[in-house]
Coordinates of C-alpha atoms in Angstrom, one line a residue:
M42 CA 200.3 66.5 171.3
D43 CA 201.3 66.7 175.0
N44 CA 205.0 66.9 174.0
Y45 CA 204.1 69.7 171.5
Y46 CA 202.6 71.8 174.3
K47 CA 205.9 71.5 176.2
S48 CA 207.9 72.6 173.1
K49 CA 209.6 75.9 172.7
E50 CA 207.6 76.5 169.5
F51 CA 204.2 76.2 171.2
K52 CA 205.2 78.2 174.2
E53 CA 206.2 81.1 171.9
I54 CA 202.9 80.9 170.1
L55 CA 201.0 80.8 173.4
E56 CA 203.0 83.8 174.6
Q57 CA 202.3 85.7 171.4
Y58 CA 198.5 84.9 171.7
E59 CA 198.3 86.1 175.3
N60 CA 200.1 89.4 174.3
L61 CA 198.2 90.1 171.1
H62 CA 196.4 93.4 170.4
D63 CA 193.2 93.2 168.5
S64 CA 194.9 94.4 165.3
E65 CA 197.4 91.6 165.5
Q66 CA 195.1 88.6 165.9
T67 CA 195.4 87.6 162.3
L68 CA 199.1 86.9 162.9
L69 CA 198.1 83.5 164.2
S70 CA 196.6 80.7 162.0
T71 CA 193.5 78.7 162.6
E72 CA 195.7 75.8 163.6
D73 CA 197.5 77.9 166.2
Y74 CA 194.1 79.0 167.7
S75 CA 192.9 75.3 167.7
D76 CA 196.1 74.2 169.5
I77 CA 195.8 77.0 172.0
A78 CA 192.2 76.1 172.8
Q79 CA 193.1 72.5 173.2
Y80 CA 195.9 73.4 175.5
Y81 CA 193.6 75.5 177.7
H82 CA 191.0 72.7 177.6
E83 CA 193.5 70.2 178.9
Q84 CA 194.4 72.6 181.6
A85 CA 190.8 72.6 182.7
D86 CA 190.3 76.2 181.7
D87 CA 187.4 75.9 179.2
K88 CA 186.6 79.6 179.5
K89 CA 189.9 80.6 177.9
A90 CA 189.7 77.7 175.4
L91 CA 186.3 78.9 174.1
E92 CA 187.5 82.5 174.0
A93 CA 190.4 81.5 171.7
I94 CA 188.0 79.6 169.5
H95 CA 185.5 82.4 169.2
V96 CA 188.4 84.8 168.3
A97 CA 189.4 82.3 165.6
L98 CA 185.9 82.0 164.2
S99 CA 185.5 85.7 164.1
L100 CA 188.6 85.9 162.0
Y101 CA 188.1 82.7 160.0
P102 CA 184.4 81.8 159.9
G103 CA 183.7 78.3 158.8
S104 CA 187.3 77.2 159.3
V105 CA 187.7 73.5 160.0
G106 CA 189.9 73.4 163.1
P107 CA 188.2 75.9 165.3
T108 CA 184.7 74.8 164.2
S109 CA 185.6 71.2 164.9
F110 CA 186.8 72.1 168.4
L111 CA 183.5 73.9 169.1
A112 CA 181.5 70.9 167.8
R113 CA 183.5 68.4 169.8
Y114 CA 183.0 70.6 172.9
A115 CA 179.3 70.4 172.4
L116 CA 179.5 66.7 171.8
L117 CA 181.8 65.6 174.6
E118 CA 181.3 68.3 177.3
E119 CA 177.7 69.3 176.8
H120 CA 176.6 65.8 175.5
D121 CA 174.5 67.5 172.9
V122 CA 174.7 65.6 169.6
D123 CA 172.2 67.8 167.7
K124 CA 174.2 71.0 168.7
A125 CA 177.4 69.4 167.6
S126 CA 175.9 68.4 164.2
N127 CA 174.6 72.0 163.7
I128 CA 178.0 73.5 164.5
A129 CA 179.8 71.0 162.2
D130 CA 177.4 72.0 159.4
G131 CA 179.0 75.4 159.6
I132 CA 182.3 74.1 158.2
T133 CA 182.8 75.6 154.7
D134 CA 184.9 72.8 153.2
K135 CA 182.8 69.6 153.4
N136 CA 185.6 67.7 151.6
D137 CA 188.2 68.4 154.3
P138 CA 189.3 65.2 156.0
D139 CA 188.9 66.8 159.5
Y140 CA 185.2 67.4 158.6
V141 CA 184.8 63.8 157.6
L142 CA 186.3 62.6 160.9
L143 CA 184.2 65.0 162.9
M144 CA 181.0 63.7 161.3
A145 CA 182.0 60.1 161.9
E146 CA 182.8 60.9 165.6
I147 CA 179.4 62.4 166.1
M148 CA 177.8 59.2 164.7
I149 CA 180.0 57.1 167.0
V150 CA 179.1 59.1 170.1
D151 CA 175.4 58.9 169.1
G152 CA 175.7 55.1 169.1
R153 CA 175.9 54.6 165.4
A154 CA 179.4 53.2 164.9
D155 CA 178.2 51.0 162.1
E156 CA 176.9 54.0 160.2
A157 CA 180.1 55.8 160.9
D158 CA 182.1 52.9 159.4
S159 CA 180.0 52.9 156.3
Y160 CA 180.3 56.7 155.9
L161 CA 184.0 56.5 156.3
D162 CA 184.2 53.7 153.7
E163 CA 182.6 56.0 151.2
A164 CA 185.0 58.8 152.1
Y165 CA 187.9 56.4 151.8
D166 CA 186.8 55.6 148.2
F167 CA 186.9 59.3 147.5
F168 CA 190.4 59.8 149.1
Y169 CA 191.9 56.5 148.0
D170 CA 195.2 56.9 146.1
D171 CA 195.1 60.6 146.9
D172 CA 198.3 61.8 148.4
Y173 CA 196.3 64.6 150.0
Y174 CA 195.0 62.1 152.6
D175 CA 197.0 58.9 152.4
D176 CA 197.0 58.6 156.2
M177 CA 193.2 58.3 156.5
P178 CA 193.2 54.6 157.6
L179 CA 195.4 55.4 160.6
D180 CA 193.4 58.5 161.6
V181 CA 190.2 56.4 161.4
A182 CA 191.7 53.6 163.4
V183 CA 192.7 56.1 166.1
L184 CA 189.2 57.5 166.2
F185 CA 187.5 54.1 166.6
T186 CA 190.1 53.1 169.3
D187 CA 189.3 56.3 171.3
Y188 CA 185.7 55.0 171.6
D189 CA 186.7 51.3 172.3
E190 CA 185.3 50.2 168.9
V191 CA 188.0 47.6 168.6
E192 CA 186.6 45.6 165.7
Y193 CA 186.3 48.7 163.5
A194 CA 189.6 50.0 164.7
D195 CA 191.3 46.8 163.7
K196 CA 189.7 46.8 160.3
W197 CA 191.0 50.3 159.5
L198 CA 194.5 49.8 161.0
Q199 CA 195.0 46.8 158.7
R200 CA 194.5 49.2 155.8
S201 CA 197.4 51.4 157.0
D202 CA 201.0 51.1 155.9
E203 CA 202.3 53.6 158.4
T204 CA 203.5 50.8 160.7
D205 CA 206.5 52.8 162.0
E206 CA 204.4 55.7 163.2
I207 CA 203.9 56.2 166.9
D208 CA 200.1 56.6 166.5
Y209 CA 200.1 53.2 164.7
I210 CA 202.0 51.4 167.5
V211 CA 199.8 53.0 170.2
T212 CA 196.6 52.1 168.4
K213 CA 197.8 48.6 167.8
A214 CA 198.6 48.2 171.5
K215 CA 195.1 49.4 172.4
I216 CA 193.5 47.1 169.9
L217 CA 195.5 44.1 171.2
A218 CA 194.4 44.9 174.7
G219 CA 190.8 45.2 173.6
Q220 CA 191.1 41.7 172.0
G221 CA 192.4 40.3 175.3
K222 CA 196.0 40.0 174.1
I223 CA 197.4 41.7 177.1
N224 CA 201.0 40.4 176.9
E225 CA 201.4 41.4 173.2
S226 CA 200.0 44.8 174.0
E227 CA 202.4 45.2 176.9
E228 CA 205.3 44.4 174.7
L229 CA 204.5 47.1 172.2
I230 CA 204.0 49.7 175.0
N231 CA 207.3 48.8 176.6
K232 CA 209.0 49.4 173.3
L233 CA 207.5 52.9 173.2
I234 CA 208.6 53.4 176.8
N235 CA 212.2 52.3 176.0
A236 CA 212.3 54.9 173.3
D237 CA 210.7 57.6 175.4
P238 CA 210.8 56.7 179.1
Y239 CA 209.6 60.2 180.2
S240 CA 206.3 59.9 178.3
T241 CA 203.4 59.9 180.9
E242 CA 201.1 58.9 178.0
Y243 CA 202.9 55.6 177.6
W244 CA 203.1 54.8 181.3
D245 CA 199.4 55.6 181.7
L246 CA 198.5 53.3 178.8
L247 CA 200.7 50.6 180.3
A248 CA 198.9 51.0 183.6
V249 CA 195.5 50.6 182.0
V250 CA 196.5 47.5 180.0
Q251 CA 198.0 45.9 183.0
S252 CA 194.9 46.6 185.0
M253 CA 192.8 45.0 182.2
G254 CA 195.0 41.9 182.5
G255 CA 194.5 41.7 186.3
K256 CA 198.1 42.8 187.0
T257 CA 197.0 45.4 189.7
S258 CA 200.4 45.7 191.4
D259 CA 202.2 46.2 188.1
S260 CA 199.5 48.8 187.1
I261 CA 200.1 50.8 190.3
T262 CA 203.9 50.7 189.7
S263 CA 203.4 52.1 186.2
S264 CA 201.2 54.8 187.5
D265 CA 203.9 55.6 190.0
Y266 CA 206.4 56.1 187.2
A267 CA 203.9 58.5 185.5
L268 CA 203.4 60.4 188.7
A269 CA 207.2 60.7 189.2
I270 CA 207.4 62.4 185.9
D271 CA 204.3 64.5 186.5
P272 CA 202.8 64.5 190.0
D273 CA 199.6 66.1 188.6
D274 CA 199.0 63.5 185.9
R275 CA 195.2 63.1 186.1
D276 CA 195.1 59.7 184.4
A277 CA 197.9 58.3 186.6
L278 CA 196.1 59.5 189.8
L279 CA 192.9 57.8 188.8
N280 CA 194.6 54.6 187.6
K281 CA 196.6 54.2 190.8
A282 CA 193.6 55.1 193.0
K283 CA 191.4 52.5 191.3
G284 CA 194.1 49.9 191.6
L285 CA 194.4 50.7 195.3
M286 CA 190.6 50.4 195.7
S287 CA 190.7 46.9 194.1
L288 CA 193.4 46.0 196.7
E289 CA 191.2 47.4 199.4
N290 CA 193.7 50.1 200.3
Y291 CA 190.8 52.5 200.6
T292 CA 192.7 55.1 202.7
E293 CA 195.4 55.7 200.1
A294 CA 193.0 55.6 197.3
E295 CA 190.9 58.3 199.0
K296 CA 194.0 60.6 199.2
L297 CA 194.6 60.3 195.5
F298 CA 190.9 60.8 194.6
R299 CA 191.0 64.0 196.7
K300 CA 194.1 65.2 194.9
Y301 CA 192.4 64.6 191.6
A302 CA 189.4 66.5 192.7
K303 CA 191.5 69.5 193.5
L304 CA 192.9 69.4 190.0
E305 CA 189.5 68.8 188.4
P306 CA 187.0 70.7 190.7
N307 CA 184.3 70.9 188.1
K308 CA 184.3 67.2 187.1
L309 CA 181.4 65.0 188.3
N310 CA 183.6 62.0 189.0
S311 CA 185.9 64.1 191.3
Y312 CA 183.2 63.8 193.9
T313 CA 181.6 60.5 193.1
L314 CA 185.0 58.7 193.4
I315 CA 185.6 60.3 196.8
A316 CA 182.1 59.3 197.8
F317 CA 182.6 55.7 196.9
S318 CA 186.0 55.6 198.6
V319 CA 184.6 56.8 201.9
M320 CA 181.4 54.8 201.6
V321 CA 183.4 51.5 201.6
Q322 CA 185.1 52.8 204.7
N323 CA 181.7 52.9 206.4
R324 CA 181.4 56.7 206.5
P325 CA 177.9 57.0 204.9
Q326 CA 177.2 60.5 206.1
E327 CA 180.4 61.8 204.6
A328 CA 179.8 59.9 201.3
L329 CA 176.3 61.5 201.1
L330 CA 177.9 64.9 201.3
Y331 CA 180.1 64.2 198.3
F332 CA 177.3 62.7 196.3
E333 CA 175.4 66.0 197.1
K334 CA 178.4 67.9 195.6
A335 CA 178.2 65.7 192.5
L336 CA 174.5 66.5 192.2
E337 CA 175.2 70.2 192.5
I338 CA 177.5 69.9 189.5
C339 CA 174.8 68.2 187.5
E340 CA 172.3 70.9 188.4
K341 CA 174.7 73.7 187.8
E342 CA 175.7 72.6 184.3
P343 CA 172.8 70.3 183.2
K344 CA 174.1 70.3 179.6
A345 CA 177.5 69.0 180.7
C346 CA 176.0 66.1 182.6
R347 CA 174.1 63.2 181.2
W348 CA 170.7 62.8 182.8
G349 CA 171.6 59.1 183.4
D350 CA 174.6 60.2 185.4
M351 CA 172.4 62.4 187.5
V352 CA 170.1 59.4 188.1
D353 CA 173.0 57.3 189.2
V354 CA 174.1 59.9 191.7
I355 CA 170.6 60.2 193.1
Y356 CA 170.3 56.4 193.5
Q357 CA 173.4 56.4 195.6
M358 CA 172.0 59.2 197.7
A359 CA 168.8 57.3 198.2
Y360 CA 170.7 54.2 199.2
L361 CA 172.7 56.1 201.8
E362 CA 169.7 57.9 203.2
N363 CA 168.1 54.5 203.6
T364 CA 171.3 53.2 205.3
L365 CA 170.9 56.2 207.7
S366 CA 167.2 55.2 208.2
H367 CA 166.1 58.5 206.6
F368 CA 163.3 56.7 204.8
S369 CA 161.3 59.8 203.8
K370 CA 164.3 61.5 202.2
S371 CA 165.1 58.3 200.4
R372 CA 161.6 58.1 199.1
E373 CA 161.8 61.7 197.9
L374 CA 164.9 61.0 196.0
L375 CA 163.3 58.0 194.3
N376 CA 160.4 60.1 193.3
R377 CA 162.8 62.6 191.7
I378 CA 164.4 59.8 189.7
A379 CA 161.0 58.8 188.4
E380 CA 160.4 62.3 187.2
I381 CA 163.7 62.6 185.5
E382 CA 163.2 59.4 183.7
K383 CA 159.7 60.4 182.5
D384 CA 161.1 63.7 181.2
N385 CA 163.9 61.9 179.2
L386 CA 162.3 58.7 178.0
S387 CA 158.9 59.8 176.8
D388 CA 159.8 58.5 173.3
N389 CA 160.9 55.1 174.6
L390 CA 158.1 53.6 176.6
D391 CA 159.6 50.1 177.0
E392 CA 162.8 51.5 178.5
L393 CA 160.8 54.0 180.6
G394 CA 158.7 51.1 182.0
R395 CA 161.7 49.1 182.8
R396 CA 163.4 52.0 184.7
L397 CA 160.2 53.0 186.5
A398 CA 159.8 49.4 187.7
E399 CA 163.3 49.6 189.2
V400 CA 162.2 52.8 191.1
D401 CA 159.0 51.0 192.2
C402 CA 161.1 48.1 193.6
G403 CA 163.1 50.7 195.5
Q404 CA 160.0 52.2 197.0
G405 CA 158.7 48.8 197.9
Y406 CA 162.0 47.9 199.6
L407 CA 161.7 51.1 201.7
C408 CA 158.2 50.0 202.8
L409 CA 159.6 46.6 203.8
E410 CA 162.3 48.4 205.8
E411 CA 159.5 50.2 207.7
N412 CA 157.6 46.9 208.1
K413 CA 154.8 48.2 205.9
L414 CA 154.1 45.0 203.9
D415 CA 150.7 46.2 202.4
E416 CA 152.3 49.3 201.0
A417 CA 155.2 47.4 199.7
I418 CA 152.9 44.9 197.9
D419 CA 151.2 47.9 196.2
W420 CA 154.6 49.2 194.9
F421 CA 155.7 45.7 193.8
D422 CA 152.4 45.3 191.9
Q423 CA 153.1 48.6 190.2
A424 CA 156.6 47.4 189.3
V425 CA 155.2 44.3 187.6
N426 CA 152.8 46.5 185.7
D427 CA 155.4 49.1 184.7
S428 CA 157.8 46.3 183.5
N429 CA 155.0 44.5 181.6
G430 CA 155.7 41.4 183.7
D431 CA 159.5 41.2 183.3
P432 CA 160.6 38.0 185.1
H433 CA 163.7 39.9 186.4
I434 CA 161.4 42.3 188.2
Y435 CA 159.7 39.3 189.9
S436 CA 163.1 38.1 191.1
R437 CA 164.1 41.6 192.3
I438 CA 160.9 41.9 194.3
A439 CA 161.3 38.4 195.8
G440 CA 165.0 39.1 196.6
A441 CA 164.0 42.3 198.5
A442 CA 161.3 40.5 200.4
Y443 CA 163.5 37.6 201.3
E444 CA 166.4 39.9 202.5
S445 CA 163.8 41.9 204.6
G446 CA 162.6 38.7 206.3
F447 CA 159.3 38.3 204.4
V448 CA 160.2 34.8 203.2
Q449 CA 156.7 33.5 202.6
Y450 CA 155.8 36.4 200.4
A451 CA 159.1 35.9 198.5
Y452 CA 158.3 32.2 198.1
N453 CA 154.8 32.9 196.7
I454 CA 156.2 35.3 194.0
L455 CA 158.9 32.9 192.9
H456 CA 156.7 29.8 193.0
E457 CA 154.3 31.7 190.7
L458 CA 157.2 32.7 188.4
L459 CA 158.7 29.2 188.1
F460 CA 155.8 26.8 188.2
N461 CA 152.9 28.9 186.9
I462 CA 154.5 31.3 184.5
G463 CA 157.3 28.8 183.6
V464 CA 160.3 31.1 183.7
E465 CA 163.6 29.7 185.1
E466 CA 165.2 33.1 185.8
P467 CA 168.6 32.5 187.5
L468 CA 168.3 35.1 190.3
G469 CA 164.8 33.9 191.0
M470 CA 165.8 30.3 191.2
K471 CA 168.5 31.1 193.6
Y472 CA 166.1 32.9 196.0
L473 CA 163.5 30.2 195.6
A474 CA 166.0 27.7 196.8
L475 CA 166.7 29.8 199.8
C476 CA 163.0 30.2 200.5
C477 CA 162.4 26.5 200.3
K478 CA 165.3 25.8 202.6
H479 CA 164.0 28.4 205.1
L480 CA 160.4 27.1 204.9
G481 CA 161.4 23.4 205.1
K482 CA 160.1 22.5 201.7
E483 CA 162.6 19.7 201.1
D484 CA 161.0 18.1 198.1
E485 CA 160.6 21.4 196.3
L486 CA 164.1 22.4 197.3
K487 CA 165.5 19.2 195.7
C488 CA 163.6 20.0 192.5
I489 CA 164.9 23.5 192.3
E490 CA 168.5 22.5 193.0
E491 CA 168.2 19.9 190.1
K492 CA 166.9 22.6 187.8
I493 CA 169.8 25.0 188.8
E494 CA 172.4 22.3 188.2
K495 CA 170.8 21.3 184.8
N496 CA 170.8 25.0 183.7
K497 CA 174.4 25.4 184.8
K498 CA 175.5 22.3 182.8
S499 CA 173.6 23.5 179.7
Q500 CA 175.5 26.8 179.9
E501 CA 178.8 25.0 180.0
I502 CA 178.2 23.1 176.8

């Protein structure tokens, strides 16, 4: 599709659209309007994209292409599955293959990939041996690959006989990479590059696959080729920056993240990535400012930001405030996280309890930082209650206590967990060994070390 946007044909259609009078709008097809909207969307101009779609729907209500675009926008940009489903229901022709793929995509995004696969199997029976849609297996394989559902993608690709198609080869390369067959995946991508060396899509894909295989330097080189073709290639900027981060070249990574942010000023990760890059360079105050910008995006467009993403940002802010010894600010941020989780998990009490326990542990850790052991114990007791006695929470509490110098308290918790409750939780065992060593409990230390070694051997078998 990227190549199509660069074609003379599309440029003429775009120019025609931008110079149309109201009476001439029907000169363009629904496909033209969908392509124009997708082009604007990829140029980060969603206002123009949505304008084009609404023009199309006013002319062609219920048409598949424009309605599908609007539904996917709700699904992927606003993260609203229900809204996407309601929009999709407005498509007139429910037997259109694009409607079928759209409904399957909604299911996948909603965490129901197995249901999507079954739904598509039924549709396949309907379309089977029908020349009208003989490329369905490849389209479905592409869809599942887009969401890293490798097993389903492989199943559908095996049904396709379009082995010479570019989409087939790209999808096969992604599936091989997902299966850990990095070298085989690289071979396919290199064949594509040899046929079209100026495709940023192929260089970007090669960079991702090489990164998956631990070939960081090669991945950076592939990103450099993509950037030589298009200096504003967003994927290449991110791939190279992440590679540089893994090589601890934080200064150069930061420069690339900043360039990406200029190209994508309304993206959440534009600011979180800069924040992480300066945080590892020991500039906590500056990192905090960028996390605050990320939070502003979440608050400005709450429908376009998952509440879990907002929670992650606020956790980072709380950590940095704690690093700067701003304990009261850190505590306020943790309180805000608890409220967000209560608002969004009222129908899942087990998950809510687990998440609130994590917040409780954070509050307790802050109290330990301020040497307020009694208040910390109250928070830790609350964490145990909220988590319904989750052994991992015991270990988290003990770890926080140990790291803060309250070794005896950490020992008491872990001794209770291992010897009275009878849970051999790996993290807890590690900290219990450290506590025993610190407190001079040699016999108990030997016992713990034997248990750790025994568990390690049993996992190797």
